[in-house]
PDB file as gemmi writes it, atoms N, CA and C in Angstrom:
CRYST1    1.000    1.000    1.000  90.00  90.00  90.00 P 1                      
ATOM      1  N   UNK A   1       0.833  -1.262   0.052  1.00  0.00           N  
ATOM      2  CA  UNK A   1       0.070   0.106  -0.069  1.00  0.00           C  
ATOM      3  C   UNK A   1       0.987   1.265   0.050  1.00  0.00           C  
ATOM      4  N   UNK A   2       0.367   2.241  -0.720  1.00  0.00           N  
ATOM      5  CA  UNK A   2       1.161   3.486  -0.757  1.00  0.00           C  
ATOM      6  C   UNK A   2       1.216   4.295   0.300  1.00  0.00           C  
ATOM      7  N   UNK A   3       2.281   4.892   0.929  1.00  0.00           N  
ATOM      8  CA  UNK A   3       2.225   5.739   1.983  1.00  0.00           C  
ATOM      9  C   UNK A   3       1.467   6.853   1.871  1.00  0.00           C  
ATOM     10  N   UNK A   4       1.409   7.478   0.643  1.00  0.00           N  
ATOM     11  CA  UNK A   4       0.650   8.803   0.451  1.00  0.00           C  
ATOM     12  C   UNK A   4      -0.814   8.640   0.147  1.00  0.00           C  
ATOM     13  N   UNK A   5      -1.335   7.245   0.272  1.00  0.00           N  
ATOM     14  CA  UNK A   5      -2.775   7.028   0.058  1.00  0.00           C  
ATOM     15  C   UNK A   5      -3.753   7.839   0.835  1.00  0.00           C  
ATOM     16  N   UNK A   6      -4.917   8.189   0.446  1.00  0.00           N  
ATOM     17  CA  UNK A   6      -5.876   8.882   1.245  1.00  0.00           C  
ATOM     18  C   UNK A   6      -6.479   7.973   2.263  1.00  0.00           C  
ATOM     19  N   UNK A   7      -6.937   8.531   3.420  1.00  0.00           N  
ATOM     20  CA  UNK A   7      -7.757   7.764   4.213  1.00  0.00           C  
ATOM     21  C   UNK A   7      -7.187   7.809   5.677  1.00  0.00           C  
ATOM     22  N   UNK A   8      -7.818   7.332   6.629  1.00  0.00           N  
ATOM     23  CA  UNK A   8      -7.584   7.400   7.948  1.00  0.00           C  
ATOM     24  C   UNK A   8      -6.954   5.934   8.407  1.00  0.00           C  
ATOM     25  N   UNK A   9      -6.070   5.989   9.334  1.00  0.00           N  
ATOM     26  CA  UNK A   9      -5.519   4.715   9.948  1.00  0.00           C  
ATOM     27  C   UNK A   9      -6.381   4.362  11.171  1.00  0.00           C  
ATOM     28  N   UNK A  10      -6.005   3.100  11.465  1.00  0.00           N  
ATOM     29  CA  UNK A  10      -6.931   2.433  12.581  1.00  0.00           C  
ATOM     30  C   UNK A  10      -6.690   3.251  13.900  1.00  0.00           C  
ATOM     31  N   UNK A  11      -5.579   3.685  14.047  1.00  0.00           N  
ATOM     32  CA  UNK A  11      -4.995   4.389  15.330  1.00  0.00           C  
ATOM     33  C   UNK A  11      -5.811   5.788  15.303  1.00  0.00           C  
ATOM     34  N   UNK A  12      -5.872   6.502  14.211  1.00  0.00           N  
ATOM     35  CA  UNK A  12      -6.631   7.858  14.035  1.00  0.00           C  
ATOM     36  C   UNK A  12      -8.030   7.519  14.434  1.00  0.00           C  
ATOM     37  N   UNK A  13      -8.741   6.660  13.961  1.00  0.00           N  
ATOM     38  CA  UNK A  13     -10.099   6.191  14.146  1.00  0.00           C  
ATOM     39  C   UNK A  13     -10.235   5.997  15.653  1.00  0.00           C  
ATOM     40  N   UNK A  14      -9.427   5.273  16.151  1.00  0.00           N  
ATOM     41  CA  UNK A  14      -9.619   4.813  17.640  1.00  0.00           C  
ATOM     42  C   UNK A  14      -9.438   6.087  18.606  1.00  0.00           C  
ATOM     43  N   UNK A  15      -8.543   7.020  18.176  1.00  0.00           N  
ATOM     44  CA  UNK A  15      -8.364   8.220  18.898  1.00  0.00           C  
ATOM     45  C   UNK A  15      -9.602   9.086  18.919  1.00  0.00           C  
ATOM     46  N   UNK A  16     -10.131   9.128  17.764  1.00  0.00           N  
ATOM     47  CA  UNK A  16     -11.391   9.954  17.486  1.00  0.00           C  
ATOM     48  C   UNK A  16     -12.486   9.287  18.332  1.00  0.00           C  
ATOM     49  N   UNK A  17     -12.648   7.977  18.474  1.00  0.00           N  
ATOM     50  CA  UNK A  17     -13.752   7.344  19.101  1.00  0.00           C  
ATOM     51  C   UNK A  17     -13.573   7.425  20.547  1.00  0.00           C  
ATOM     52  N   UNK A  18     -12.206   7.477  21.047  1.00  0.00           N  
ATOM     53  CA  UNK A  18     -11.931   7.616  22.472  1.00  0.00           C  
ATOM     54  C   UNK A  18     -12.288   9.001  23.017  1.00  0.00           C  
ATOM     55  N   UNK A  19     -11.904  10.016  22.092  1.00  0.00           N  
ATOM     56  CA  UNK A  19     -12.355  11.469  22.476  1.00  0.00           C  
ATOM     57  C   UNK A  19     -13.802  11.669  22.557  1.00  0.00           C  
ATOM     58  N   UNK A  20     -14.590  10.959  21.667  1.00  0.00           N  
ATOM     59  CA  UNK A  20     -16.079  11.096  21.569  1.00  0.00           C  
ATOM     60  C   UNK A  20     -16.442  10.431  22.898  1.00  0.00           C  
ATOM     61  N   UNK A  21     -15.971   9.295  23.287  1.00  0.00           N  
ATOM     62  CA  UNK A  21     -16.582   8.520  24.457  1.00  0.00           C  
ATOM     63  C   UNK A  21     -16.341   9.440  25.695  1.00  0.00           C  
ATOM     64  N   UNK A  22     -15.118  10.190  25.803  1.00  0.00           N  
ATOM     65  CA  UNK A  22     -14.808  10.967  27.048  1.00  0.00           C  
ATOM     66  C   UNK A  22     -15.880  12.167  26.976  1.00  0.00           C  
ATOM     67  N   UNK A  23     -16.108  12.732  25.766  1.00  0.00           N  
ATOM     68  CA  UNK A  23     -17.152  13.850  25.646  1.00  0.00           C  
ATOM     69  C   UNK A  23     -18.534  13.328  26.118  1.00  0.00           C  
ATOM     70  N   UNK A  24     -19.055  12.237  25.674  1.00  0.00           N  
ATOM     71  CA  UNK A  24     -20.304  11.758  26.206  1.00  0.00           C  
ATOM     72  C   UNK A  24     -20.222  11.287  27.602  1.00  0.00           C  
ATOM     73  N   UNK A  25     -19.149  10.784  28.126  1.00  0.00           N  
ATOM     74  CA  UNK A  25     -19.090  10.598  29.577  1.00  0.00           C  
ATOM     75  C   UNK A  25     -19.219  11.684  30.469  1.00  0.00           C  
ATOM     76  N   UNK A  26     -18.707  12.808  29.874  1.00  0.00           N  
ATOM     77  CA  UNK A  26     -19.024  13.957  30.597  1.00  0.00           C  
ATOM     78  C   UNK A  26     -20.345  14.700  30.432  1.00  0.00           C  
ATOM     79  N   UNK A  27     -20.870  14.574  29.297  1.00  0.00           N  
ATOM     80  CA  UNK A  27     -22.145  15.236  28.884  1.00  0.00           C  
ATOM     81  C   UNK A  27     -23.282  14.538  29.629  1.00  0.00           C  
ATOM     82  N   UNK A  28     -23.371  13.323  29.703  1.00  0.00           N  
ATOM     83  CA  UNK A  28     -24.494  12.582  30.293  1.00  0.00           C  
ATOM     84  C   UNK A  28     -24.906  12.994  31.684  1.00  0.00           C  
ATOM     85  N   UNK A  29     -24.041  13.021  32.569  1.00  0.00           N  
ATOM     86  CA  UNK A  29     -24.438  13.595  33.980  1.00  0.00           C  
ATOM     87  C   UNK A  29     -24.957  14.780  34.013  1.00  0.00           C  
ATOM     88  N   UNK A  30     -24.173  15.720  33.187  1.00  0.00           N  
ATOM     89  CA  UNK A  30     -24.881  17.107  33.147  1.00  0.00           C  
ATOM     90  C   UNK A  30     -26.390  17.264  32.546  1.00  0.00           C  
ATOM     91  N   UNK A  31     -26.407  16.501  31.654  1.00  0.00           N  
ATOM     92  CA  UNK A  31     -27.841  16.420  31.049  1.00  0.00           C  
ATOM     93  C   UNK A  31     -28.870  15.909  31.928  1.00  0.00           C  
ATOM     94  N   UNK A  32     -28.436  14.945  32.804  1.00  0.00           N  
ATOM     95  CA  UNK A  32     -29.457  14.468  33.729  1.00  0.00           C  
ATOM     96  C   UNK A  32     -29.772  15.440  34.748  1.00  0.00           C  
ATOM     97  N   UNK A  33     -28.899  16.340  35.087  1.00  0.00           N  
ATOM     98  CA  UNK A  33     -29.167  17.337  36.066  1.00  0.00           C  
ATOM     99  C   UNK A  33     -30.163  18.297  35.525  1.00  0.00           C  
ATOM    100  N   UNK A  34     -29.813  18.657  34.187  1.00  0.00           N  
ATOM    101  CA  UNK A  34     -30.818  19.642  33.532  1.00  0.00           C  
ATOM    102  C   UNK A  34     -32.282  18.819  33.413  1.00  0.00           C  
ATOM    103  N   UNK A  35     -32.307  17.739  33.147  1.00  0.00           N  
ATOM    104  CA  UNK A  35     -33.613  17.029  33.053  1.00  0.00           C  
ATOM    105  C   UNK A  35     -34.349  17.085  34.443  1.00  0.00           C  
ATOM    106  N   UNK A  36     -33.655  16.853  35.485  1.00  0.00           N  
ATOM    107  CA  UNK A  36     -34.184  16.874  36.804  1.00  0.00           C  
ATOM    108  C   UNK A  36     -34.723  18.404  37.202  1.00  0.00           C  
ATOM    109  N   UNK A  37     -33.825  19.376  36.895  1.00  0.00           N  
ATOM    110  CA  UNK A  37     -34.344  20.748  37.065  1.00  0.00           C  
ATOM    111  C   UNK A  37     -35.486  21.104  36.172  1.00  0.00           C  
ATOM    112  N   UNK A  38     -35.660  20.631  34.984  1.00  0.00           N  
ATOM    113  CA  UNK A  38     -36.752  20.972  34.205  1.00  0.00           C  
ATOM    114  C   UNK A  38     -37.962  20.281  34.719  1.00  0.00           C  
ATOM    115  N   UNK A  39     -37.948  19.017  35.276  1.00  0.00           N  
ATOM    116  CA  UNK A  39     -39.189  18.269  35.887  1.00  0.00           C  
ATOM    117  C   UNK A  39     -39.618  19.156  37.240  1.00  0.00           C  
ATOM    118  N   UNK A  40     -38.557  19.629  37.849  1.00  0.00           N  
ATOM    119  CA  UNK A  40     -38.995  20.430  39.241  1.00  0.00           C  
ATOM    120  C   UNK A  40     -39.776  21.652  38.864  1.00  0.00           C  
ATOM    121  N   UNK A  41     -39.192  22.367  37.782  1.00  0.00           N  
ATOM    122  CA  UNK A  41     -39.872  23.423  37.326  1.00  0.00           C  
ATOM    123  C   UNK A  41     -41.258  23.313  36.644  1.00  0.00           C  
ATOM    124  N   UNK A  42     -41.397  22.219  35.993  1.00  0.00           N  
ATOM    125  CA  UNK A  42     -42.593  21.755  35.419  1.00  0.00           C  
ATOM    126  C   UNK A  42     -43.621  21.543  36.480  1.00  0.00           C  
ATOM    127  N   UNK A  43     -43.413  20.814  37.587  1.00  0.00           N  
ATOM    128  CA  UNK A  43     -44.102  20.548  38.693  1.00  0.00           C  
ATOM    129  C   UNK A  43     -44.493  21.819  39.502  1.00  0.00           C  
ATOM    130  N   UNK A  44     -43.634  22.751  39.582  1.00  0.00           N  
ATOM    131  CA  UNK A  44     -43.935  24.020  40.077  1.00  0.00           C  
ATOM    132  C   UNK A  44     -45.021  24.739  39.341  1.00  0.00           C  
ATOM    133  N   UNK A  45     -44.802  24.657  38.029  1.00  0.00           N  
ATOM    134  CA  UNK A  45     -45.705  25.498  37.161  1.00  0.00           C  
ATOM    135  C   UNK A  45     -47.224  24.792  37.232  1.00  0.00           C  
ATOM    136  N   UNK A  46     -47.111  23.607  37.226  1.00  0.00           N  
ATOM    137  CA  UNK A  46     -48.435  22.899  37.397  1.00  0.00           C  
ATOM    138  C   UNK A  46     -49.072  23.192  38.704  1.00  0.00           C  
ATOM    139  N   UNK A  47     -48.411  23.117  39.789  1.00  0.00           N  
ATOM    140  CA  UNK A  47     -49.076  23.415  41.000  1.00  0.00           C  
ATOM    141  C   UNK A  47     -49.621  24.905  41.009  1.00  0.00           C  
ATOM    142  N   UNK A  48     -48.831  25.923  40.399  1.00  0.00           N  
ATOM    143  CA  UNK A  48     -49.368  27.057  40.401  1.00  0.00           C  
ATOM    144  C   UNK A  48     -50.610  27.359  39.614  1.00  0.00           C  
ATOM    145  N   UNK A  49     -50.705  26.575  38.519  1.00  0.00           N  
ATOM    146  CA  UNK A  49     -51.871  26.415  37.550  1.00  0.00           C  
ATOM    147  C   UNK A  49     -52.978  26.025  38.382  1.00  0.00           C  
ATOM    148  N   UNK A  50     -52.792  24.781  39.054  1.00  0.00           N  
ATOM    149  CA  UNK A  50     -53.964  24.178  39.755  1.00  0.00           C  
ATOM    150  C   UNK A  50     -54.268  25.174  40.887  1.00  0.00           C  
ATOM    151  N   UNK A  51     -53.366  25.702  41.593  1.00  0.00           N  
ATOM    152  CA  UNK A  51     -53.890  26.571  42.699  1.00  0.00           C  
ATOM    153  C   UNK A  51     -54.764  27.864  42.181  1.00  0.00           C  
ATOM    154  N   UNK A  52     -54.417  28.315  40.935  1.00  0.00           N  
ATOM    155  CA  UNK A  52     -55.111  29.401  40.325  1.00  0.00           C  
ATOM    156  C   UNK A  52     -56.502  28.957  39.837  1.00  0.00           C  
ATOM    157  N   UNK A  53     -56.651  27.619  39.614  1.00  0.00           N  
ATOM    158  CA  UNK A  53     -57.828  27.071  39.212  1.00  0.00           C  
ATOM    159  C   UNK A  53     -58.823  26.903  40.572  1.00  0.00           C  
ATOM    160  N   UNK A  54     -58.183  26.562  41.545  1.00  0.00           N  
ATOM    161  CA  UNK A  54     -58.823  26.417  42.902  1.00  0.00           C  
ATOM    162  C   UNK A  54     -59.323  27.722  43.425  1.00  0.00           C  
ATOM    163  N   UNK A  55     -58.525  28.723  43.205  1.00  0.00           N  
ATOM    164  CA  UNK A  55     -58.933  30.016  43.752  1.00  0.00           C  
ATOM    165  C   UNK A  55     -60.115  30.650  42.789  1.00  0.00           C  
ATOM    166  N   UNK A  56     -60.185  30.219  41.568  1.00  0.00           N  
ATOM    167  CA  UNK A  56     -61.333  30.486  40.804  1.00  0.00           C  
ATOM    168  C   UNK A  56     -62.480  29.778  41.012  1.00  0.00           C  
ATOM    169  N   UNK A  57     -62.301  28.638  41.369  1.00  0.00           N  
ATOM    170  CA  UNK A  57     -63.466  27.742  41.933  1.00  0.00           C  
ATOM    171  C   UNK A  57     -63.976  28.331  43.189  1.00  0.00           C  
ATOM    172  N   UNK A  58     -63.311  28.616  44.174  1.00  0.00           N  
ATOM    173  CA  UNK A  58     -63.696  29.336  45.283  1.00  0.00           C  
ATOM    174  C   UNK A  58     -64.413  30.707  45.122  1.00  0.00           C  
ATOM    175  N   UNK A  59     -63.856  31.469  44.198  1.00  0.00           N  
ATOM    176  CA  UNK A  59     -64.619  32.720  43.986  1.00  0.00           C  
ATOM    177  C   UNK A  59     -66.005  32.386  43.165  1.00  0.00           C  
ATOM    178  N   UNK A  60     -66.010  31.537  42.230  1.00  0.00           N  
ATOM    179  CA  UNK A  60     -67.277  31.150  41.671  1.00  0.00           C  
ATOM    180  C   UNK A  60     -68.383  30.732  42.565  1.00  0.00           C  
ATOM    181  N   UNK A  61     -67.848  29.919  43.507  1.00  0.00           N  
ATOM    182  CA  UNK A  61     -68.965  29.221  44.417  1.00  0.00           C  
ATOM    183  C   UNK A  61     -69.091  29.932  45.709  1.00  0.00           C  
ATOM    184  N   UNK A  62     -68.568  31.121  45.868  1.00  0.00           N  
ATOM    185  CA  UNK A  62     -68.540  32.005  46.938  1.00  0.00           C  
ATOM    186  C   UNK A  62     -68.206  31.172  48.346  1.00  0.00           C  
ATOM    187  N   UNK A  63     -66.962  30.457  48.118  1.00  0.00           N  
ATOM    188  CA  UNK A  63     -66.299  29.756  49.388  1.00  0.00           C  
ATOM    189  C   UNK A  63     -65.182  30.470  49.695  1.00  0.00           C  
ATOM    190  N   UNK A  64     -64.700  30.208  50.964  1.00  0.00           N  
ATOM    191  CA  UNK A  64     -63.534  30.688  51.463  1.00  0.00           C  
ATOM    192  C   UNK A  64     -62.705  29.569  52.243  1.00  0.00           C  
ATOM    193  N   UNK A  65     -62.210  28.730  51.582  1.00  0.00           N  
ATOM    194  CA  UNK A  65     -61.626  27.537  52.143  1.00  0.00           C  
ATOM    195  C   UNK A  65     -60.087  27.315  51.674  1.00  0.00           C  
ATOM    196  N   UNK A  66     -59.380  28.514  51.783  1.00  0.00           N  
ATOM    197  CA  UNK A  66     -57.987  28.382  51.176  1.00  0.00           C  
ATOM    198  C   UNK A  66     -57.193  27.465  51.943  1.00  0.00           C  
ATOM    199  N   UNK A  67     -57.432  27.124  53.132  1.00  0.00           N  
ATOM    200  CA  UNK A  67     -56.717  26.101  53.743  1.00  0.00           C  
ATOM    201  C   UNK A  67     -56.821  24.734  53.361  1.00  0.00           C  
ATOM    202  N   UNK A  68     -57.941  24.496  52.634  1.00  0.00           N  
ATOM    203  CA  UNK A  68     -58.179  23.033  52.005  1.00  0.00           C  
ATOM    204  C   UNK A  68     -57.504  22.805  50.663  1.00  0.00           C  
ATOM    205  N   UNK A  69     -56.698  23.705  50.320  1.00  0.00           N  
ATOM    206  CA  UNK A  69     -55.915  23.625  48.914  1.00  0.00           C  
ATOM    207  C   UNK A  69     -55.356  22.164  48.777  1.00  0.00           C  
ATOM    208  N   UNK A  70     -54.392  21.827  49.848  1.00  0.00           N  
ATOM    209  CA  UNK A  70     -53.724  20.553  49.820  1.00  0.00           C  
ATOM    210  C   UNK A  70     -54.702  19.357  49.686  1.00  0.00           C  
ATOM    211  N   UNK A  71     -55.921  19.441  50.272  1.00  0.00           N  
ATOM    212  CA  UNK A  71     -56.959  18.266  50.059  1.00  0.00           C  
ATOM    213  C   UNK A  71     -57.467  18.198  48.830  1.00  0.00           C  
ATOM    214  N   UNK A  72     -57.817  19.589  48.239  1.00  0.00           N  
ATOM    215  CA  UNK A  72     -58.322  19.658  46.952  1.00  0.00           C  
ATOM    216  C   UNK A  72     -57.296  19.080  45.984  1.00  0.00           C  
ATOM    217  N   UNK A  73     -56.179  19.440  46.037  1.00  0.00           N  
ATOM    218  CA  UNK A  73     -54.979  18.967  45.278  1.00  0.00           C  
ATOM    219  C   UNK A  73     -55.012  17.420  45.220  1.00  0.00           C  
ATOM    220  N   UNK A  74     -54.997  16.876  46.425  1.00  0.00           N  
ATOM    221  CA  UNK A  74     -54.977  15.352  46.414  1.00  0.00           C  
ATOM    222  C   UNK A  74     -56.133  14.710  45.786  1.00  0.00           C  
ATOM    223  N   UNK A  75     -57.251  15.165  46.106  1.00  0.00           N  
ATOM    224  CA  UNK A  75     -58.515  14.602  45.715  1.00  0.00           C  
ATOM    225  C   UNK A  75     -58.774  14.741  44.133  1.00  0.00           C  
ATOM    226  N   UNK A  76     -58.356  15.848  43.622  1.00  0.00           N  
ATOM    227  CA  UNK A  76     -58.636  16.098  42.160  1.00  0.00           C  
ATOM    228  C   UNK A  76     -57.454  16.014  41.156  1.00  0.00           C  
ATOM    229  N   UNK A  77     -56.230  16.212  41.595  1.00  0.00           N  
ATOM    230  CA  UNK A  77     -55.102  16.266  40.813  1.00  0.00           C  
ATOM    231  C   UNK A  77     -54.016  15.372  41.352  1.00  0.00           C  
ATOM    232  N   UNK A  78     -54.177  14.240  41.434  1.00  0.00           N  
ATOM    233  CA  UNK A  78     -53.018  13.396  41.782  1.00  0.00           C  
ATOM    234  C   UNK A  78     -51.817  13.230  40.965  1.00  0.00           C  
ATOM    235  N   UNK A  79     -52.121  13.598  39.846  1.00  0.00           N  
ATOM    236  CA  UNK A  79     -50.846  13.680  38.805  1.00  0.00           C  
ATOM    237  C   UNK A  79     -50.362  15.096  38.456  1.00  0.00           C  
ATOM    238  N   UNK A  80     -50.312  16.049  39.587  1.00  0.00           N  
ATOM    239  CA  UNK A  80     -49.833  17.396  39.242  1.00  0.00           C  
ATOM    240  C   UNK A  80     -48.408  17.210  38.989  1.00  0.00           C  
ATOM    241  N   UNK A  81     -47.613  16.451  39.473  1.00  0.00           N  
ATOM    242  CA  UNK A  81     -46.211  16.220  39.357  1.00  0.00           C  
ATOM    243  C   UNK A  81     -45.888  14.866  38.825  1.00  0.00           C  
ATOM    244  N   UNK A  82     -46.176  14.442  37.501  1.00  0.00           N  
ATOM    245  CA  UNK A  82     -46.007  13.077  36.985  1.00  0.00           C  
ATOM    246  C   UNK A  82     -44.576  12.540  37.032  1.00  0.00           C  
ATOM    247  N   UNK A  83     -43.673  13.432  37.044  1.00  0.00           N  
ATOM    248  CA  UNK A  83     -42.297  13.181  37.256  1.00  0.00           C  
ATOM    249  C   UNK A  83     -41.767  12.726  38.577  1.00  0.00           C  
ATOM    250  N   UNK A  84     -42.635  13.028  39.628  1.00  0.00           N  
ATOM    251  CA  UNK A  84     -42.257  12.505  40.989  1.00  0.00           C  
ATOM    252  C   UNK A  84     -42.153  13.526  41.964  1.00  0.00           C  
TER     253      UNK A  84                                                      
END                                                                             
């Protein structure tokens, strides 16, 4: 085989694969942290939406039971935070 032939050697390919593996090994834990943060923010947004719905329900029915929000949440919206 000619020394000036075009293409990559096996060593060059292995080095590139090793570098990509290192980058992936660093990136996966960071992405997991972002996923957890997004789930927490999603849950907080859902709770705020449900609380606004509850307050609207209280206003519509001329009720004043703000302290019962947690019970309302449990009875009607058991999946406010589906991520956990």
